[in-house]
């Protein structure tokens, strides 16, 4: 399973690529706001960072767009900036219409804001490159479907669709492991979530025990 970083902060992205060997980046307008960068400026910066690698970068179209024509135009403009770019399109009726046209034109689409197996089925049928299933938002609102990701994975497998299942809005190591157990292809999580996942109190406790033993051994002059 691949691990993507959900962020538009360049320092976080460089850290995650270098130290965690992250496979891809996803962004959204909220991340751009947090990084204080327009999508154009972010595209320019990230393009340089991932050039010559196979690190995939998902960029979202303007959420205000009201027609499939507008989405197609903006998606094409962004997609042609780099072969690494995958364009996030929301799972609305016009979003699906745009997806069908973009997929035929060879533009890779990350169908985002997917909350039901039906939306995932439609995204897969129409040729989405990634299907972004949001788990955290539902759970935070008391509407968690523990089977959602496995249902989406099953639908994609049943019909041999080429789409990759990407689990998004990840909040914990448990979400990542659940996604892996369900057979998802990718998860995307924030820098903070990964950082927490790499910390384990038992590993630290074990290291402290071994440090003490090591020090005692040399103090008593072991040979
Ligand atoms: C996924 O691609 C989204 O950018 C992301 O997971 C949104 O959720 P969050 O910002 O609440 O984690």
PDB file of C-alpha atoms and ligand atoms in Angstrom:
ATOM      1  CA  UNK A   1       0.000   0.000   0.000  1.00  0.00           C
ATOM      2  CA  UNK A   2       1.271   3.459  -0.857  1.00  0.00           C
ATOM      3  CA  UNK A   3       1.514   6.334   1.612  1.00  0.00           C
ATOM      4  CA  UNK A   4       0.714   9.865   0.410  1.00  0.00           C
ATOM      5  CA  UNK A   5       1.153  13.095   2.356  1.00  0.00           C
ATOM      6  CA  UNK A   6      -1.861  15.416   2.553  1.00  0.00           C
ATOM      7  CA  UNK A   7      -0.299  18.883   2.617  1.00  0.00           C
ATOM      8  CA  UNK A   8       0.694  21.924   0.574  1.00  0.00           C
ATOM      9  CA  UNK A   9       3.484  22.994   2.930  1.00  0.00           C
ATOM     10  CA  UNK A  10       6.729  22.597   1.012  1.00  0.00           C
ATOM     11  CA  UNK A  11       8.864  21.990   4.100  1.00  0.00           C
ATOM     12  CA  UNK A  12       6.562  19.140   5.215  1.00  0.00           C
ATOM     13  CA  UNK A  13       6.577  17.702   1.708  1.00  0.00           C
ATOM     14  CA  UNK A  14      10.384  17.771   1.408  1.00  0.00           C
ATOM     15  CA  UNK A  15      10.734  16.194   4.875  1.00  0.00           C
ATOM     16  CA  UNK A  16       8.221  13.429   4.079  1.00  0.00           C
ATOM     17  CA  UNK A  17       9.861  12.605   0.746  1.00  0.00           C
ATOM     18  CA  UNK A  18      13.365  12.570   2.138  1.00  0.00           C
ATOM     19  CA  UNK A  19      12.797  10.877   5.503  1.00  0.00           C
ATOM     20  CA  UNK A  20       9.652   8.781   5.021  1.00  0.00           C
ATOM     21  CA  UNK A  21       9.955   7.937   1.291  1.00  0.00           C
ATOM     22  CA  UNK A  22       6.384   9.051   0.781  1.00  0.00           C
ATOM     23  CA  UNK A  23       4.890   7.939  -2.578  1.00  0.00           C
ATOM     24  CA  UNK A  24       2.703  10.933  -3.373  1.00  0.00           C
ATOM     25  CA  UNK A  25       1.170  14.229  -2.308  1.00  0.00           C
ATOM     26  CA  UNK A  26      -2.471  15.296  -2.104  1.00  0.00           C
ATOM     27  CA  UNK A  27      -3.657  18.852  -1.555  1.00  0.00           C
ATOM     28  CA  UNK A  28      -6.944  20.663  -1.307  1.00  0.00           C
ATOM     29  CA  UNK A  29      -7.970  24.347  -1.026  1.00  0.00           C
ATOM     30  CA  UNK A  30      -7.716  24.156   2.770  1.00  0.00           C
ATOM     31  CA  UNK A  31      -4.103  22.988   2.552  1.00  0.00           C
ATOM     32  CA  UNK A  32      -3.302  25.757   0.054  1.00  0.00           C
ATOM     33  CA  UNK A  33      -4.818  28.263   2.479  1.00  0.00           C
ATOM     34  CA  UNK A  34      -2.688  26.853   5.332  1.00  0.00           C
ATOM     35  CA  UNK A  35       0.413  27.151   3.123  1.00  0.00           C
ATOM     36  CA  UNK A  36      -0.689  30.593   1.856  1.00  0.00           C
ATOM     37  CA  UNK A  37      -0.174  29.603  -1.779  1.00  0.00           C
ATOM     38  CA  UNK A  38      -2.418  29.753  -4.823  1.00  0.00           C
ATOM     39  CA  UNK A  39      -2.799  26.538  -6.794  1.00  0.00           C
ATOM     40  CA  UNK A  40      -0.707  28.084  -9.601  1.00  0.00           C
ATOM     41  CA  UNK A  41       2.160  28.971  -7.277  1.00  0.00           C
ATOM     42  CA  UNK A  42       1.999  25.570  -5.544  1.00  0.00           C
ATOM     43  CA  UNK A  43       2.008  23.814  -8.926  1.00  0.00           C
ATOM     44  CA  UNK A  44       5.128  25.720  -9.936  1.00  0.00           C
ATOM     45  CA  UNK A  45       6.993  24.903  -6.700  1.00  0.00           C
ATOM     46  CA  UNK A  46       5.970  21.250  -6.391  1.00  0.00           C
ATOM     47  CA  UNK A  47       6.712  20.589 -10.049  1.00  0.00           C
ATOM     48  CA  UNK A  48      10.380  21.344  -9.387  1.00  0.00           C
ATOM     49  CA  UNK A  49      10.453  19.109  -6.285  1.00  0.00           C
ATOM     50  CA  UNK A  50       8.977  16.007  -7.969  1.00  0.00           C
ATOM     51  CA  UNK A  51      10.474  16.438 -11.440  1.00  0.00           C
ATOM     52  CA  UNK A  52      12.071  13.204 -12.684  1.00  0.00           C
ATOM     53  CA  UNK A  53      10.456  11.093  -9.933  1.00  0.00           C
ATOM     54  CA  UNK A  54       7.271   9.038  -9.988  1.00  0.00           C
ATOM     55  CA  UNK A  55       5.829  10.925  -7.004  1.00  0.00           C
ATOM     56  CA  UNK A  56       2.217  11.673  -7.806  1.00  0.00           C
ATOM     57  CA  UNK A  57       0.743  15.076  -6.872  1.00  0.00           C
ATOM     58  CA  UNK A  58      -3.019  15.619  -6.659  1.00  0.00           C
ATOM     59  CA  UNK A  59      -4.183  19.217  -7.209  1.00  0.00           C
ATOM     60  CA  UNK A  60      -7.810  20.247  -6.781  1.00  0.00           C
ATOM     61  CA  UNK A  61      -9.788  22.372  -9.236  1.00  0.00           C
ATOM     62  CA  UNK A  62     -11.431  25.593  -8.051  1.00  0.00           C
ATOM     63  CA  UNK A  63     -14.346  24.420  -5.866  1.00  0.00           C
ATOM     64  CA  UNK A  64     -16.576  27.265  -7.156  1.00  0.00           C
ATOM     65  CA  UNK A  65     -16.737  25.923 -10.715  1.00  0.00           C
ATOM     66  CA  UNK A  66     -20.352  25.401 -11.764  1.00  0.00           C
ATOM     67  CA  UNK A  67     -20.211  23.493 -15.056  1.00  0.00           C
ATOM     68  CA  UNK A  68     -18.461  20.416 -16.429  1.00  0.00           C
ATOM     69  CA  UNK A  69     -16.946  22.612 -19.167  1.00  0.00           C
ATOM     70  CA  UNK A  70     -15.283  24.841 -16.577  1.00  0.00           C
ATOM     71  CA  UNK A  71     -13.947  21.837 -14.638  1.00  0.00           C
ATOM     72  CA  UNK A  72     -12.595  20.212 -17.814  1.00  0.00           C
ATOM     73  CA  UNK A  73     -10.861  23.422 -18.859  1.00  0.00           C
ATOM     74  CA  UNK A  74      -9.219  23.997 -15.480  1.00  0.00           C
ATOM     75  CA  UNK A  75      -8.279  20.328 -15.035  1.00  0.00           C
ATOM     76  CA  UNK A  76      -6.586  20.253 -18.443  1.00  0.00           C
ATOM     77  CA  UNK A  77      -4.690  23.467 -17.711  1.00  0.00           C
ATOM     78  CA  UNK A  78      -3.310  22.037 -14.451  1.00  0.00           C
ATOM     79  CA  UNK A  79      -2.676  18.523 -15.780  1.00  0.00           C
ATOM     80  CA  UNK A  80      -0.495  19.762 -18.631  1.00  0.00           C
ATOM     81  CA  UNK A  81       1.873  21.511 -16.211  1.00  0.00           C
ATOM     82  CA  UNK A  82       3.486  18.221 -15.121  1.00  0.00           C
ATOM     83  CA  UNK A  83       3.227  14.494 -15.900  1.00  0.00           C
ATOM     84  CA  UNK A  84       3.156  13.927 -12.105  1.00  0.00           C
ATOM     85  CA  UNK A  85      -0.101  15.839 -11.657  1.00  0.00           C
ATOM     86  CA  UNK A  86      -3.428  14.137 -10.994  1.00  0.00           C
ATOM     87  CA  UNK A  87      -6.435  16.457 -10.881  1.00  0.00           C
ATOM     88  CA  UNK A  88      -8.930  16.337  -8.027  1.00  0.00           C
ATOM     89  CA  UNK A  89     -12.526  16.729  -9.142  1.00  0.00           C
ATOM     90  CA  UNK A  90     -15.454  16.655  -6.663  1.00  0.00           C
ATOM     91  CA  UNK A  91     -17.934  13.753  -6.848  1.00  0.00           C
ATOM     92  CA  UNK A  92     -20.924  15.855  -7.915  1.00  0.00           C
ATOM     93  CA  UNK A  93     -23.066  15.244 -10.986  1.00  0.00           C
ATOM     94  CA  UNK A  94     -21.106  17.798 -13.030  1.00  0.00           C
ATOM     95  CA  UNK A  95     -17.888  16.450 -11.545  1.00  0.00           C
ATOM     96  CA  UNK A  96     -18.697  12.982 -12.894  1.00  0.00           C
ATOM     97  CA  UNK A  97     -19.572  14.486 -16.273  1.00  0.00           C
ATOM     98  CA  UNK A  98     -16.180  16.208 -16.313  1.00  0.00           C
ATOM     99  CA  UNK A  99     -14.449  12.985 -15.198  1.00  0.00           C
ATOM    100  CA  UNK A 100     -15.834  11.035 -18.162  1.00  0.00           C
ATOM    101  CA  UNK A 101     -14.513  13.641 -20.596  1.00  0.00           C
ATOM    102  CA  UNK A 102     -11.146  14.064 -18.884  1.00  0.00           C
ATOM    103  CA  UNK A 103     -10.524  10.310 -18.679  1.00  0.00           C
ATOM    104  CA  UNK A 104     -11.146  10.012 -22.442  1.00  0.00           C
ATOM    105  CA  UNK A 105      -8.626  12.801 -23.018  1.00  0.00           C
ATOM    106  CA  UNK A 106      -6.004  10.981 -20.913  1.00  0.00           C
ATOM    107  CA  UNK A 107      -6.105  13.373 -17.947  1.00  0.00           C
ATOM    108  CA  UNK A 108      -5.633  11.512 -14.662  1.00  0.00           C
ATOM    109  CA  UNK A 109      -8.463  12.358 -12.252  1.00  0.00           C
ATOM    110  CA  UNK A 110      -8.570  11.901  -8.484  1.00  0.00           C
ATOM    111  CA  UNK A 111     -12.309  11.779  -7.767  1.00  0.00           C
ATOM    112  CA  UNK A 112     -12.590  13.407  -4.376  1.00  0.00           C
ATOM    113  CA  UNK A 113     -15.187  13.845  -1.617  1.00  0.00           C
ATOM    114  CA  UNK A 114     -16.426  10.273  -1.995  1.00  0.00           C
ATOM    115  CA  UNK A 115     -18.605   9.151   0.906  1.00  0.00           C
ATOM    116  CA  UNK A 116     -20.660   6.256  -0.497  1.00  0.00           C
ATOM    117  CA  UNK A 117     -19.993   3.031  -2.425  1.00  0.00           C
ATOM    118  CA  UNK A 118     -22.298   4.291  -5.199  1.00  0.00           C
ATOM    119  CA  UNK A 119     -20.164   7.394  -5.756  1.00  0.00           C
ATOM    120  CA  UNK A 120     -17.110   5.119  -5.882  1.00  0.00           C
ATOM    121  CA  UNK A 121     -18.778   2.837  -8.432  1.00  0.00           C
ATOM    122  CA  UNK A 122     -19.586   5.764 -10.704  1.00  0.00           C
ATOM    123  CA  UNK A 123     -16.036   7.128 -10.365  1.00  0.00           C
ATOM    124  CA  UNK A 124     -14.577   3.728 -11.287  1.00  0.00           C
ATOM    125  CA  UNK A 125     -16.971   3.224 -14.229  1.00  0.00           C
ATOM    126  CA  UNK A 126     -16.005   6.584 -15.696  1.00  0.00           C
ATOM    127  CA  UNK A 127     -12.254   5.998 -15.421  1.00  0.00           C
ATOM    128  CA  UNK A 128     -11.052   7.796 -12.276  1.00  0.00           C
ATOM    129  CA  UNK A 129      -7.341   7.255 -11.637  1.00  0.00           C
ATOM    130  CA  UNK A 130      -7.860   7.551  -7.864  1.00  0.00           C
ATOM    131  CA  UNK A 131     -11.059   7.245  -5.841  1.00  0.00           C
ATOM    132  CA  UNK A 132     -10.657   9.298  -2.655  1.00  0.00           C
ATOM    133  CA  UNK A 133     -12.846   7.827   0.069  1.00  0.00           C
ATOM    134  CA  UNK A 134     -13.028  10.153   3.096  1.00  0.00           C
ATOM    135  CA  UNK A 135     -13.199   8.275   6.399  1.00  0.00           C
ATOM    136  CA  UNK A 136     -12.370  10.877   9.070  1.00  0.00           C
ATOM    137  CA  UNK A 137     -15.160  13.342   8.243  1.00  0.00           C
ATOM    138  CA  UNK A 138     -17.900  10.725   8.632  1.00  0.00           C
ATOM    139  CA  UNK A 139     -16.427   9.315  11.822  1.00  0.00           C
ATOM    140  CA  UNK A 140     -16.139  12.792  13.371  1.00  0.00           C
ATOM    141  CA  UNK A 141     -19.869  13.288  12.711  1.00  0.00           C
ATOM    142  CA  UNK A 142     -20.943   9.948  14.181  1.00  0.00           C
ATOM    143  CA  UNK A 143     -21.644   8.461  10.756  1.00  0.00           C
ATOM    144  CA  UNK A 144     -18.840   5.940  10.480  1.00  0.00           C
ATOM    145  CA  UNK A 145     -19.318   2.952   8.188  1.00  0.00           C
ATOM    146  CA  UNK A 146     -16.606   0.469   9.138  1.00  0.00           C
ATOM    147  CA  UNK A 147     -17.281  -1.406   5.877  1.00  0.00           C
ATOM    148  CA  UNK A 148     -17.092   1.606   3.537  1.00  0.00           C
ATOM    149  CA  UNK A 149     -13.507   1.076   2.372  1.00  0.00           C
ATOM    150  CA  UNK A 150     -13.871  -2.707   1.976  1.00  0.00           C
ATOM    151  CA  UNK A 151     -17.089  -2.193  -0.034  1.00  0.00           C
ATOM    152  CA  UNK A 152     -15.293   0.198  -2.388  1.00  0.00           C
ATOM    153  CA  UNK A 153     -12.305  -2.165  -2.724  1.00  0.00           C
ATOM    154  CA  UNK A 154     -14.698  -5.055  -3.483  1.00  0.00           C
ATOM    155  CA  UNK A 155     -16.550  -3.077  -6.170  1.00  0.00           C
ATOM    156  CA  UNK A 156     -13.280  -2.133  -7.890  1.00  0.00           C
ATOM    157  CA  UNK A 157     -12.018  -5.748  -7.736  1.00  0.00           C
ATOM    158  CA  UNK A 158     -15.347  -7.343  -8.801  1.00  0.00           C
ATOM    159  CA  UNK A 159     -15.295  -5.534 -12.137  1.00  0.00           C
ATOM    160  CA  UNK A 160     -11.545  -5.266 -12.526  1.00  0.00           C
ATOM    161  CA  UNK A 161     -11.728  -1.459 -12.750  1.00  0.00           C
ATOM    162  CA  UNK A 162      -8.345   0.224 -13.119  1.00  0.00           C
ATOM    163  CA  UNK A 163      -9.024   2.882 -10.435  1.00  0.00           C
ATOM    164  CA  UNK A 164      -6.917   2.900  -7.272  1.00  0.00           C
ATOM    165  CA  UNK A 165      -8.698   3.198  -3.932  1.00  0.00           C
ATOM    166  CA  UNK A 166      -7.218   6.083  -1.930  1.00  0.00           C
ATOM    167  CA  UNK A 167      -8.369   6.425   1.687  1.00  0.00           C
ATOM    168  CA  UNK A 168      -8.392  10.068   2.789  1.00  0.00           C
ATOM    169  CA  UNK A 169      -9.063  12.180   5.878  1.00  0.00           C
ATOM    170  CA  UNK A 170      -6.992   9.752   7.925  1.00  0.00           C
ATOM    171  CA  UNK A 171      -6.708  10.598  11.606  1.00  0.00           C
ATOM    172  CA  UNK A 172      -4.737   7.732  13.156  1.00  0.00           C
ATOM    173  CA  UNK A 173      -2.513   4.687  12.693  1.00  0.00           C
ATOM    174  CA  UNK A 174      -5.695   2.617  13.161  1.00  0.00           C
ATOM    175  CA  UNK A 175      -7.265   4.256  10.090  1.00  0.00           C
ATOM    176  CA  UNK A 176      -4.117   3.420   8.083  1.00  0.00           C
ATOM    177  CA  UNK A 177      -4.038  -0.201   9.255  1.00  0.00           C
ATOM    178  CA  UNK A 178      -7.798  -0.604   8.668  1.00  0.00           C
ATOM    179  CA  UNK A 179      -7.317   0.707   5.119  1.00  0.00           C
ATOM    180  CA  UNK A 180      -4.460  -1.771   4.565  1.00  0.00           C
ATOM    181  CA  UNK A 181      -6.556  -4.674   5.938  1.00  0.00           C
ATOM    182  CA  UNK A 182      -9.429  -3.685   3.643  1.00  0.00           C
ATOM    183  CA  UNK A 183      -7.057  -3.865   0.671  1.00  0.00           C
ATOM    184  CA  UNK A 184      -6.931  -0.137  -0.190  1.00  0.00           C
ATOM    185  CA  UNK A 185      -4.173   0.916  -2.589  1.00  0.00           C
ATOM    186  CA  UNK A 186      -3.184   4.209  -0.941  1.00  0.00           C
ATOM    187  CA  UNK A 187      -3.795   6.304   2.156  1.00  0.00           C
ATOM    188  CA  UNK A 188      -3.213  10.022   2.464  1.00  0.00           C
ATOM    189  CA  UNK A 189      -2.610  11.595   5.860  1.00  0.00           C
ATOM    190  CA  UNK A 190      -1.235  14.796   7.315  1.00  0.00           C
ATOM    191  CA  UNK A 191       2.342  15.303   8.453  1.00  0.00           C
ATOM    192  CA  UNK A 192       1.170  15.345  12.100  1.00  0.00           C
ATOM    193  CA  UNK A 193      -0.647  11.997  11.769  1.00  0.00           C
ATOM    194  CA  UNK A 194       2.447  10.289  10.298  1.00  0.00           C
ATOM    195  CA  UNK A 195       4.722  11.851  12.886  1.00  0.00           C
ATOM    196  CA  UNK A 196       2.481  10.431  15.664  1.00  0.00           C
ATOM    197  CA  UNK A 197       2.399   7.051  13.945  1.00  0.00           C
ATOM    198  CA  UNK A 198       6.194   6.841  14.019  1.00  0.00           C
ATOM    199  CA  UNK A 199       6.236   7.351  17.789  1.00  0.00           C
ATOM    200  CA  UNK A 200       5.675   4.292  19.960  1.00  0.00           C
ATOM    201  CA  UNK A 201       6.010   4.394  23.772  1.00  0.00           C
ATOM    202  CA  UNK A 202       6.964   0.694  23.923  1.00  0.00           C
ATOM    203  CA  UNK A 203       9.730   1.137  21.365  1.00  0.00           C
ATOM    204  CA  UNK A 204      11.033   4.085  23.393  1.00  0.00           C
ATOM    205  CA  UNK A 205      10.704   2.095  26.637  1.00  0.00           C
ATOM    206  CA  UNK A 206      12.679  -0.776  25.070  1.00  0.00           C
ATOM    207  CA  UNK A 207      15.369   1.617  23.894  1.00  0.00           C
ATOM    208  CA  UNK A 208      15.678   3.116  27.395  1.00  0.00           C
ATOM    209  CA  UNK A 209      15.994  -0.407  28.910  1.00  0.00           C
ATOM    210  CA  UNK A 210      18.704  -1.330  26.399  1.00  0.00           C
ATOM    211  CA  UNK A 211      20.559   1.966  26.978  1.00  0.00           C
ATOM    212  CA  UNK A 212      20.613   1.286  30.739  1.00  0.00           C
ATOM    213  CA  UNK A 213      21.912  -2.262  30.196  1.00  0.00           C
ATOM    214  CA  UNK A 214      24.566  -0.997  27.793  1.00  0.00           C
ATOM    215  CA  UNK A 215      25.750   1.660  30.254  1.00  0.00           C
ATOM    216  CA  UNK A 216      25.842  -0.819  33.173  1.00  0.00           C
ATOM    217  CA  UNK A 217      27.870  -3.283  31.117  1.00  0.00           C
ATOM    218  CA  UNK A 218      30.566  -0.722  30.304  1.00  0.00           C
ATOM    219  CA  UNK A 219      30.500   0.748  33.842  1.00  0.00           C
ATOM    220  CA  UNK A 220      31.351  -2.607  35.382  1.00  0.00           C
ATOM    221  CA  UNK A 221      34.054  -3.122  32.736  1.00  0.00           C
ATOM    222  CA  UNK A 222      32.557  -6.114  30.914  1.00  0.00           C
ATOM    223  CA  UNK A 223      34.964  -7.815  28.519  1.00  0.00           C
TER     224      UNK A 223
HETATM  225  C1  LIG B   1      -7.721  14.149   0.585  1.00  0.00           C
HETATM  226  O1  LIG B   1      -7.233  14.097  -0.511  1.00  0.00           O
HETATM  227  C2  LIG B   1      -8.095  15.368   1.288  1.00  0.00           C
HETATM  228  O2  LIG B   1      -7.230  16.405   0.922  1.00  0.00           O
HETATM  229  C3  LIG B   1      -8.045  15.246   2.768  1.00  0.00           C
HETATM  230  O3  LIG B   1      -7.858  13.969   3.262  1.00  0.00           O
HETATM  231  C4  LIG B   1      -9.127  16.050   3.377  1.00  0.00           C
HETATM  232  O4  LIG B   1      -9.345  15.804   4.693  1.00  0.00           O
HETATM  233  P1  LIG B   1      -8.699  16.480   5.954  1.00  0.00           P
HETATM  234  O5  LIG B   1      -7.967  17.736   5.525  1.00  0.00           O
HETATM  235  O6  LIG B   1      -9.833  16.774   6.862  1.00  0.00           O
HETATM  236  O7  LIG B   1      -7.764  15.439   6.499  1.00  0.00           O
END
